[in-house]
Tab-separated table of C-alpha atoms in Angstrom:
chain	number	residue	atom	x	y	z
Z	196	MET	CA	57.094	-57.341	27.511
Z	197	THR	CA	53.389	-57.970	26.975
Z	198	ALA	CA	50.914	-55.374	28.538
Z	199	ALA	CA	48.284	-56.424	30.887
Z	200	PRO	CA	44.749	-57.351	29.522
Z	201	ALA	CA	43.288	-54.436	31.353
Z	202	GLU	CA	45.744	-51.924	29.590
Z	203	ARG	CA	44.933	-53.338	26.001
Z	204	GLY	CA	42.711	-51.582	23.558
Z	205	ARG	CA	41.250	-48.200	23.709
Z	206	THR	CA	37.930	-46.428	24.344
Z	207	VAL	CA	36.287	-44.895	21.140
Z	208	VAL	CA	33.308	-42.499	21.598
Z	209	ALA	CA	31.255	-42.495	18.407
Z	210	ASP	CA	29.903	-39.342	16.709
Z	211	ARG	CA	26.437	-40.402	17.077
Z	212	ALA	CA	26.703	-40.720	20.821
Z	213	VAL	CA	28.176	-37.273	21.126
Z	214	ARG	CA	25.444	-35.888	18.920
Z	215	ARG	CA	22.856	-37.415	21.096
Z	216	ILE	CA	24.393	-36.010	24.293
Z	217	ALA	CA	24.509	-32.565	22.752
Z	218	GLU	CA	20.922	-32.609	21.622
Z	219	ARG	CA	19.746	-33.682	24.921
Z	220	ALA	CA	21.962	-31.115	26.745
Z	221	ALA	CA	20.593	-28.397	24.508
Z	222	ALA	CA	17.017	-29.416	25.322
Z	223	GLU	CA	17.656	-29.345	29.063
Z	224	ALA	CA	19.012	-25.855	29.212
Z	225	ASP	CA	16.787	-23.708	31.586
Z	226	LEU	CA	15.428	-20.630	29.783
Z	227	GLY	CA	13.602	-19.167	32.673
Z	228	GLY	CA	11.054	-21.953	33.121
Z	229	ARG	CA	10.941	-22.833	29.317
Z	230	HIS	CA	13.223	-25.030	27.092
Z	231	ALA	CA	14.511	-25.081	23.564
Z	232	ARG	CA	13.376	-27.348	21.107
Z	233	VAL	CA	16.121	-29.278	19.138
Z	234	THR	CA	15.369	-29.732	15.470
Z	235	ASP	CA	18.605	-31.198	14.447
Z	236	GLY	CA	22.232	-31.778	15.505
Z	237	THR	CA	25.685	-33.030	14.222
Z	238	ALA	CA	28.989	-33.957	15.961
Z	239	ALA	CA	32.533	-34.848	14.852
Z	240	VAL	CA	35.213	-36.610	17.090
Z	241	ARG	CA	38.821	-36.173	16.065
Z	242	GLY	CA	40.854	-37.818	18.788
Z	243	GLY	CA	40.182	-36.318	22.074
Z	244	ARG	CA	38.372	-33.322	20.575
Z	245	ALA	CA	34.643	-32.903	19.575
Z	246	ASP	CA	33.014	-30.417	17.436
Z	247	VAL	CA	29.103	-30.278	17.918
Z	248	ARG	CA	26.412	-28.214	16.442
Z	249	VAL	CA	22.631	-28.157	17.031
Z	250	ASP	CA	19.735	-26.466	15.509
Z	251	VAL	CA	17.080	-25.130	17.739
Z	252	ARG	CA	13.716	-23.384	17.961
Z	253	LEU	CA	13.548	-20.826	20.851
Z	254	PRO	CA	10.397	-19.977	22.589
Z	255	TYR	CA	9.057	-16.337	21.799
Z	256	PRO	CA	9.550	-13.983	23.333
Z	257	ALA	CA	13.389	-14.449	24.339
Z	258	ALA	CA	16.623	-12.416	23.905
Z	259	LEU	CA	18.426	-14.295	21.069
Z	260	GLY	CA	22.047	-13.551	22.309
Z	261	GLU	CA	21.486	-14.504	25.920
Z	262	THR	CA	19.048	-17.500	25.207
Z	263	GLY	CA	21.648	-18.833	22.612
Z	264	GLU	CA	24.467	-18.429	24.972
Z	265	ARG	CA	22.769	-20.262	27.518
Z	266	VAL	CA	22.038	-23.198	25.441
Z	267	ARG	CA	25.677	-23.143	24.112
Z	268	GLY	CA	26.993	-23.298	27.639
Z	269	ARG	CA	24.896	-26.072	28.833
Z	270	MET	CA	25.687	-28.091	25.797
Z	271	ALA	CA	29.541	-27.783	25.842
Z	272	ASP	CA	29.621	-28.592	29.702
Z	273	ARG	CA	27.354	-31.785	29.342
Z	274	VAL	CA	29.314	-32.993	26.401
Z	275	ALA	CA	32.615	-32.469	27.950
Z	276	GLU	CA	31.163	-33.947	31.359
Z	277	LEU	CA	29.737	-37.060	30.006
Z	278	SER	CA	32.048	-37.952	27.064
Z	279	GLY	CA	35.343	-36.953	28.560
Z	280	LEU	CA	36.251	-35.173	25.325
Z	281	THR	CA	37.505	-31.614	24.846
Z	282	VAL	CA	34.793	-29.604	23.101
Z	283	ARG	CA	36.766	-27.604	20.723
Z	284	THR	CA	33.710	-25.758	19.068
Z	285	ALA	CA	29.949	-25.656	20.301
Z	286	THR	CA	27.615	-24.029	17.683
Z	287	VAL	CA	23.854	-23.022	18.326
Z	288	ARG	CA	21.868	-22.122	15.195
Z	289	VAL	CA	18.507	-20.557	15.913
Z	290	GLN	CA	16.257	-21.810	13.068
Z	291	SER	CA	12.915	-20.113	14.284
Z	292	LEU	CA	10.926	-18.865	17.193
Z	293	ALA	CA	7.956	-20.568	18.698
Z	294	ALA	CA	5.149	-18.776	20.387
Z	295	ASP	CA	5.041	-19.640	24.131
Z	296	ARG	CA	1.450	-19.521	25.462
Z	297	ALA	CA	2.844	-19.413	29.106
Z	298	ALA	CA	3.318	-16.038	30.649
Z	299	PRO	CA	6.991	-14.834	30.814
Z	300	PRO	CA	8.647	-14.809	34.278
Z	301	ALA	CA	8.256	-11.512	36.179
Z	302	PRO	CA	11.445	-9.334	36.116
Z	303	VAL	CA	13.418	-9.276	39.332
Z	304	PRO	CA	12.604	-6.201	41.403
Z	305	THR	CA	15.451	-3.708	42.126
Z	306	ASP	CA	16.124	-1.349	44.787
Z	307	ASP	CA	15.883	1.678	42.286
Z	308	PRO	CA	13.049	1.498	39.879
Z	309	ASN	CA	14.499	4.263	37.602
Z	310	ARG	CA	17.968	2.332	37.436
Z	311	THR	CA	16.782	0.220	34.307
Z	312	THR	CA	15.532	3.284	32.430
Z	313	ARG	CA	18.644	5.335	33.083
Z	314	GLY	CA	21.120	2.472	32.293
Z	315	ALA	CA	19.620	1.541	29.020
Z	316	ARG	CA	20.583	4.156	26.692
Z	317	ARG	CA	20.788	4.024	23.002
Z	318	PRO	CA	24.193	2.915	21.882
Z	319	TRP	CA	26.565	5.369	20.086
Z	320	SER	CA	27.121	5.141	16.316
Z	321	SER	CA	30.719	4.668	15.056
Z	322	ARG	CA	30.039	7.446	12.238
Z	323	ARG	CA	32.213	5.517	9.820
Z	324	PHE	CA	31.246	7.544	6.779
Z	325	PRO	CA	31.641	11.180	8.154
Z	326	ALA	CA	34.938	10.187	9.952
Z	327	ALA	CA	36.230	8.621	6.839
Z	328	LEU	CA	35.161	11.657	4.740
Z	329	VAL	CA	36.787	14.128	7.074
Z	330	ALA	CA	39.999	12.062	7.547
Z	331	LEU	CA	40.270	11.562	3.657
Z	332	ALA	CA	39.856	15.277	2.871
Z	333	ALA	CA	42.510	16.203	5.648
Z	334	ALA	CA	44.790	13.636	4.525
Z	335	ALA	CA	44.763	14.685	0.900
Z	336	GLY	CA	45.292	18.386	1.723
Z	337	CYS	CA	48.163	17.630	4.091
Z	338	ALA	CA	50.001	15.376	1.486
Z	339	LEU	CA	49.468	17.851	-1.262
Z	340	LEU	CA	51.028	20.540	1.015
Z	341	LEU	CA	53.682	18.491	2.156
Z	342	TYR	CA	54.828	17.381	-1.239
Z	343	ASP	CA	55.045	21.013	-2.425
Z	344	VAL	CA	56.989	21.975	0.685
Z	345	LEU	CA	59.408	19.095	0.279
Z	346	ALA	CA	59.923	19.785	-3.535
Z	347	VAL	CA	60.713	23.449	-2.768
Z	348	HIS	CA	63.371	22.851	0.025
Z	349	LEU	CA	64.889	19.588	-1.045
Z	350	ALA	CA	64.795	19.649	-4.722
Z	351	GLY	CA	65.129	23.408	-5.107
Z	352	ARG	CA	61.997	23.819	-7.228
Z	353	GLY	CA	59.664	26.862	-7.197
Z	354	PRO	CA	56.452	26.720	-5.443
Z	355	ALA	CA	53.420	25.332	-7.161
Z	356	GLY	CA	51.221	27.709	-8.988
Z	357	TRP	CA	48.196	26.842	-7.029
Z	358	ARG	CA	49.857	27.750	-3.842
Z	359	THR	CA	51.105	31.168	-5.287
Z	360	ARG	CA	47.615	32.036	-6.494
Z	361	VAL	CA	46.075	31.117	-3.134
Z	362	ILE	CA	48.679	33.344	-1.317
Z	363	ASP	CA	48.052	36.039	-3.745
Z	364	TRP	CA	44.299	35.969	-3.648
Z	365	SER	CA	44.278	36.007	0.342
Z	366	ALA	CA	46.554	39.065	0.325
Z	367	ALA	CA	44.151	40.856	-2.096
Z	368	HIS	CA	41.020	40.042	-0.170
Z	369	GLY	CA	39.893	40.952	3.508
Z	370	PRO	CA	37.443	39.624	5.898
Z	371	GLY	CA	34.615	41.919	4.507
Z	372	ASP	CA	34.807	40.489	0.953
Z	373	THR	CA	31.743	38.317	-0.218
Z	374	PRO	CA	33.730	35.172	-1.190
Z	375	VAL	CA	35.601	35.275	2.226
Z	376	VAL	CA	32.166	35.581	3.979
Z	377	ALA	CA	30.694	32.842	2.029
Z	378	GLY	CA	33.726	30.489	2.770
Z	379	GLY	CA	33.578	31.297	6.473
Z	380	ALA	CA	29.684	30.494	6.549
Z	381	VAL	CA	30.428	27.149	4.757
Z	382	ALA	CA	33.186	26.394	7.273
Z	383	ALA	CA	30.913	27.086	10.087
Z	384	VAL	CA	28.064	25.035	8.875
Z	385	LEU	CA	30.499	21.993	8.402
Z	386	GLY	CA	31.964	22.445	11.840
Z	387	ALA	CA	28.423	22.642	13.369
Z	388	TRP	CA	27.649	19.439	11.592
Z	389	LEU	CA	30.845	17.702	12.862
Z	390	LEU	CA	30.045	18.920	16.418
Z	391	TRP	CA	26.501	17.546	16.281
Z	392	LEU	CA	27.752	14.189	15.032
Z	393	ALA	CA	30.086	14.079	17.941
Z	394	LEU	CA	27.539	14.949	20.752
Z	395	THR	CA	24.713	12.832	19.630
Z	396	PRO	CA	24.567	9.001	19.647
Z	397	GLY	CA	23.057	8.433	16.242
Z	398	LEU	CA	21.304	5.077	15.510
Z	399	ARG	CA	17.911	6.534	15.246
Z	400	GLY	CA	16.498	3.258	13.866
Z	401	VAL	CA	16.957	1.215	17.003
Z	402	LEU	CA	15.424	1.093	20.624
Z	403	PRO	CA	17.324	0.303	23.743
Z	404	MET	CA	15.994	-2.805	25.660
Z	405	ALA	CA	15.988	-3.077	29.314
Z	406	PRO	CA	19.031	-4.997	30.754
Z	407	VAL	CA	18.516	-8.260	32.249
Z	408	PRO	CA	19.392	-8.279	36.236
Z	409	GLY	CA	22.567	-10.176	36.631
Z	410	SER	CA	23.806	-10.024	33.005
Z	411	GLY	CA	26.517	-7.464	33.613
Z	412	PRO	CA	27.187	-4.692	31.126
Z	413	GLN	CA	25.623	-6.193	28.109
Z	414	ARG	CA	23.303	-4.167	26.044
Z	415	ALA	CA	20.704	-4.988	23.583
Z	416	VAL	CA	18.665	-2.975	21.005
Z	417	LEU	CA	15.582	-3.704	18.887
Z	418	GLU	CA	15.145	-2.086	15.420
Z	419	ARG	CA	12.186	0.069	15.055
Z	420	LYS	CA	11.093	-2.035	11.804
Z	421	THR	CA	11.054	-5.249	13.913
Z	422	VAL	CA	8.775	-3.684	16.363
Z	423	ALA	CA	6.512	-2.585	13.498
Z	424	GLU	CA	6.288	-5.893	12.035
Z	425	LEU	CA	5.580	-7.539	15.408
Z	426	VAL	CA	2.641	-5.175	16.131
Z	427	ARG	CA	1.334	-5.538	12.518
Z	428	ASP	CA	1.294	-9.307	12.730
Z	429	ALA	CA	-0.592	-8.965	16.178
Z	430	VAL	CA	-3.315	-6.636	14.779
Z	431	THR	CA	-3.681	-8.582	11.505
Z	432	ALA	CA	-4.840	-11.506	13.739
Z	433	VAL	CA	-7.771	-9.654	15.093
Z	434	PRO	CA	-11.070	-10.841	13.543
Z	435	GLY	CA	-12.678	-8.177	11.046
Z	436	VAL	CA	-9.210	-6.450	10.285
Z	437	THR	CA	-8.340	-6.439	6.701
Z	438	ASP	CA	-5.453	-3.964	6.087
Z	439	VAL	CA	-2.942	-2.821	8.695
Z	440	ARG	CA	-0.186	-0.188	8.590
Z	441	VAL	CA	2.224	0.380	11.412
Z	442	ARG	CA	4.779	3.298	11.952
Z	443	CYS	CA	7.148	3.159	14.899
Z	444	GLY	CA	8.871	6.161	16.170
Z	445	ARG	CA	11.079	6.593	19.058
Z	446	ARG	CA	8.226	7.269	21.547
Z	447	ARG	CA	4.983	6.190	19.980
Z	448	VAL	CA	3.607	3.452	17.721
Z	449	ARG	CA	0.777	4.510	15.151
Z	450	VAL	CA	-1.476	1.682	13.917
Z	451	ARG	CA	-3.807	2.262	10.876
Z	452	ALA	CA	-6.234	-0.439	10.143
Z	453	ARG	CA	-9.196	-1.203	7.878
Z	454	LEU	CA	-12.473	-2.890	9.299
Z	455	GLY	CA	-14.045	-5.291	6.958
Z	456	PHE	CA	-16.897	-6.890	9.078
Z	457	GLY	CA	-17.923	-6.970	12.828
Z	458	ASP	CA	-18.655	-4.395	15.361
Z	459	ARG	CA	-16.430	-1.126	15.086
Z	460	ALA	CA	-16.159	-0.292	18.716
Z	461	ALA	CA	-15.215	-3.941	19.661
Z	462	THR	CA	-12.665	-4.325	16.927
Z	463	HIS	CA	-11.187	-1.084	17.742
Z	464	GLY	CA	-10.783	-2.144	21.403
Z	465	ALA	CA	-9.263	-5.493	20.296
Z	466	VAL	CA	-6.615	-3.876	18.115
Z	467	ARG	CA	-5.553	-1.550	20.880
Z	468	ALA	CA	-5.424	-4.533	23.375
Z	469	ALA	CA	-3.374	-6.378	20.991
Z	470	THR	CA	-1.037	-3.548	20.321
Z	471	ALA	CA	-0.566	-3.050	24.151
Z	472	ALA	CA	0.185	-6.750	24.681
Z	473	THR	CA	2.612	-6.870	21.970
Z	474	LEU	CA	4.619	-3.847	23.336
Z	475	ASP	CA	4.529	-5.040	26.842
Z	476	THR	CA	6.235	-8.411	25.653
Z	477	LEU	CA	9.167	-6.676	23.866
Z	478	GLY	CA	11.283	-5.613	26.946
Z	479	LEU	CA	11.989	-2.161	25.877
Z	480	ALA	CA	13.723	0.203	28.382
Z	481	ARG	CA	11.196	2.991	27.637
Z	482	PRO	CA	7.638	2.027	27.078
Z	483	LEU	CA	6.193	3.261	23.808
Z	484	ASN	CA	2.808	4.901	23.690
Z	485	SER	CA	0.470	3.427	21.051
Z	486	ARG	CA	-2.217	5.176	18.806
Z	487	ALA	CA	-4.850	3.057	16.897
Z	488	THR	CA	-7.038	4.357	14.017
Z	489	LEU	CA	-9.880	2.070	12.728
Z	490	ARG	CA	-11.656	2.929	9.489
Z	491	PRO	CA	-14.265	0.892	7.897
Z	492	GLU	CA	-14.248	-0.352	4.456
Z	493	PRO	CA	-16.565	1.018	1.812
Z	494	HIS	CA	-18.697	-2.170	1.917
Z	495	TRP	CA	-18.530	-2.588	5.799
Z	496	ARG	CA	-22.048	-2.514	7.439
Z	497	ALA	CA	-22.889	-2.508	11.202
Z	498	PRO	CA	-24.122	-5.632	12.485
Z	499	GLY	CA	-28.001	-5.754	12.504
Z	500	ALA	CA	-28.338	-2.669	10.153
Z	501	PRO	CA	-31.014	-2.998	7.596
Z	502	PRO	CA	-29.548	-2.990	3.890
Z	503	THR	CA	-29.639	0.234	2.049
Z	504	PRO	CA	-33.004	0.428	-0.289
Z	505	GLY	CA	-31.968	-0.091	-3.877
Z	506	ALA	CA	-28.399	-1.190	-2.962
Z	507	SER	CA	-29.154	-4.982	-3.821
Z	508	PRO	CA	-28.006	-5.741	-7.306
Z	509	GLY	CA	-30.879	-8.132	-8.058
Z	510	GLU	CA	-33.665	-5.945	-7.150
Z	511	GLY	CA	-36.142	-5.393	-9.957
Z	512	PRO	CA	-39.168	-3.069	-10.568
Z	513	PRO	CA	-42.157	-3.428	-8.307
Z	514	ALA	CA	-44.821	-5.762	-9.064
Z	515	PRO	CA	-48.154	-4.619	-10.524
Z	516	GLY	CA	-50.509	-3.409	-7.823
Z	517	HIS	CA	-47.540	-2.701	-5.526
Z	518	GLY	CA	-45.937	0.748	-5.082
Z	519	THR	CA	-48.768	2.751	-6.908
Z	520	ARG	CA	-51.311	4.928	-5.534
Z	521	SER	CA	-54.480	6.246	-6.611
Z	522	ALA	CA	-55.608	10.003	-6.793
Z	523	ASP	CA	-56.999	9.845	-3.315
Z	524	GLY	CA	-53.772	8.645	-1.953
Z	525	THR	CA	-54.836	4.809	-1.162
Z	526	ALA	CA	-52.725	2.084	-2.436
Z	527	PRO	CA	-54.887	-0.414	-4.616
Z	528	GLY	CA	-55.053	-3.964	-3.302
Z	529	PRO	CA	-53.906	-7.178	-5.152
Z	530	GLY	CA	-57.275	-7.620	-6.906
Z	531	ASP	CA	-57.796	-3.944	-7.782
Z	532	SER	CA	-57.063	-2.720	-11.297
Z	533	ALA	CA	-54.847	0.153	-11.978
Z	534	PRO	CA	-56.428	3.422	-13.175
Z	535	PRO	CA	-56.827	3.591	-17.062
Z	536	GLY	CA	-54.437	5.407	-18.999
Z	537	PRO	CA	-55.066	8.235	-21.549
Z	538	ARG	CA	-57.230	7.392	-24.619
Z	539	THR	CA	-58.018	8.993	-28.016
Z	540	PRO	CA	-61.592	10.042	-28.872
Z	541	ASP	CA	-62.023	6.790	-30.818
Z	542	GLY	CA	-60.965	4.529	-27.816
Z	543	GLY	CA	-57.609	3.665	-28.968
Z	544	PRO	CA	-54.141	4.471	-27.507
Z	545	PRO	CA	-52.725	7.845	-28.110
Z	546	ARG	CA	-50.273	8.242	-30.996
Z	547	THR	CA	-46.829	9.792	-31.046
Z	548	GLY	CA	-44.910	11.220	-34.024
Z	549	GLY	CA	-43.959	8.573	-36.562
Z	550	GLY	CA	-47.173	6.708	-36.324
Z	551	ARG	CA	-46.163	4.552	-33.306
Z	552	SER	CA	-48.635	3.903	-30.357
Z	553	ALA	CA	-47.466	5.206	-27.100
Z	554	PRO	CA	-47.047	2.571	-24.469
Z	555	VAL	CA	-49.913	2.373	-22.078
Z	556	ALA	CA	-48.930	1.440	-18.194
Z	557	GLU	CA	-52.264	-0.704	-17.504
Z	558	PRO	CA	-54.946	-1.949	-19.793
Z	559	ALA	CA	-58.426	-0.253	-19.786
Z	560	ASP	CA	-61.208	-1.874	-17.467
Z	561	PRO	CA	-63.311	-4.014	-19.825
Z	562	ALA	CA	-66.474	-3.230	-17.856
Z	563	GLU	CA	-66.146	0.501	-18.586
Z	564	PRO	CA	-68.455	1.499	-21.630
Z	565	GLY	CA	-66.875	2.777	-24.619
Z	566	PRO	CA	-68.279	5.466	-27.115
Z	567	ALA	CA	-71.560	4.440	-28.910
Z	568	ALA	CA	-71.221	2.848	-32.463
Z	569	GLU	CA	-72.459	4.798	-35.435
Z	570	PRO	CA	-75.906	3.048	-36.911
Z	571	PRO	CA	-75.388	1.661	-40.327
Z	572	PRO	CA	-76.693	3.677	-43.375
Z	573	PRO	CA	-80.274	2.795	-44.780
Z	574	PRO	CA	-80.369	0.459	-48.021
Z	575	LYS	CA	-80.879	2.428	-51.312
Z	576	GLU	CA	-84.134	2.091	-53.173
Z	577	THR	CA	-84.071	0.891	-56.700
Z	578	ASP	CA	-86.635	1.047	-59.444
Z	579	SER	CA	-87.925	-2.238	-60.773
């Protein structure tokens, strides 16, 4: 029996079509008035199932987990709706974050303003290392004691030497002995340490973030190292700042910066403003206090300040006739000659040891009369 022409053939959805649908759906996801930018995408169709993956660039700031889940859900729903395929896997890979100049949406007001702060607490640490250490020590001690007890009662052997020595030592020492007191102190310290680990949450390197209204019992944290990096990047962009060091604590952020050029007061205000603006965009449950310190570099000079005398490297000695004064305190003019230096009785320059003439600051005035020359001796008379 031949099938009707309308029932012949099949419908094949190409991988390229599914990829285009996934990329367009990911770009259409509403992220609070903003949208993700798709950089790449792939799709593989196997029968009636499809595997899709897209690489996106999310707007900053944004919660990566929540934002990625919105993009993934939108992409999976639209691909299944438009292609008629069953989406087996939908993967969203965040490649980078792009700064968004638009202001983030205002949070939804709640009836209790303190509800967000009380509900966002630091998550508890699993304490894997202390728990594993205590469990290993307890298991080793119990296994050793159980082995010795079974060997005595089932195999008919004598008790182990270490157990006999421990019993004999315990019978010979009382509570007032020094070894017993030292052992009790060590046990008390270990017990207090375990109690402290059980009552404190741990994870001191993270800061809790404020929960998003309507997100349910989900919690998010932000590492303090990440906060320090974001604040350092924002302060480094301030003109005039050369070196920035940021330390983020549980309640305060300390910023130490160096000033290379510009006005000190204005730059300090810009550093504080950049720090406060960055902390406001993080969405932390408890706002952090900020403290900024700005110190000038050794070569820094206030705008409009005159240069320091003698500080310029190319400055030479003063020109002749400048920078000297006469005995009465008046400075000579450009055409005036400098006062004559010391002279010897014969009119020459003074001499120093070794037969060398001492340097003279200025030559003598040629108009000044020198010492009178001696007359020549009379000629001798001879007999003719």
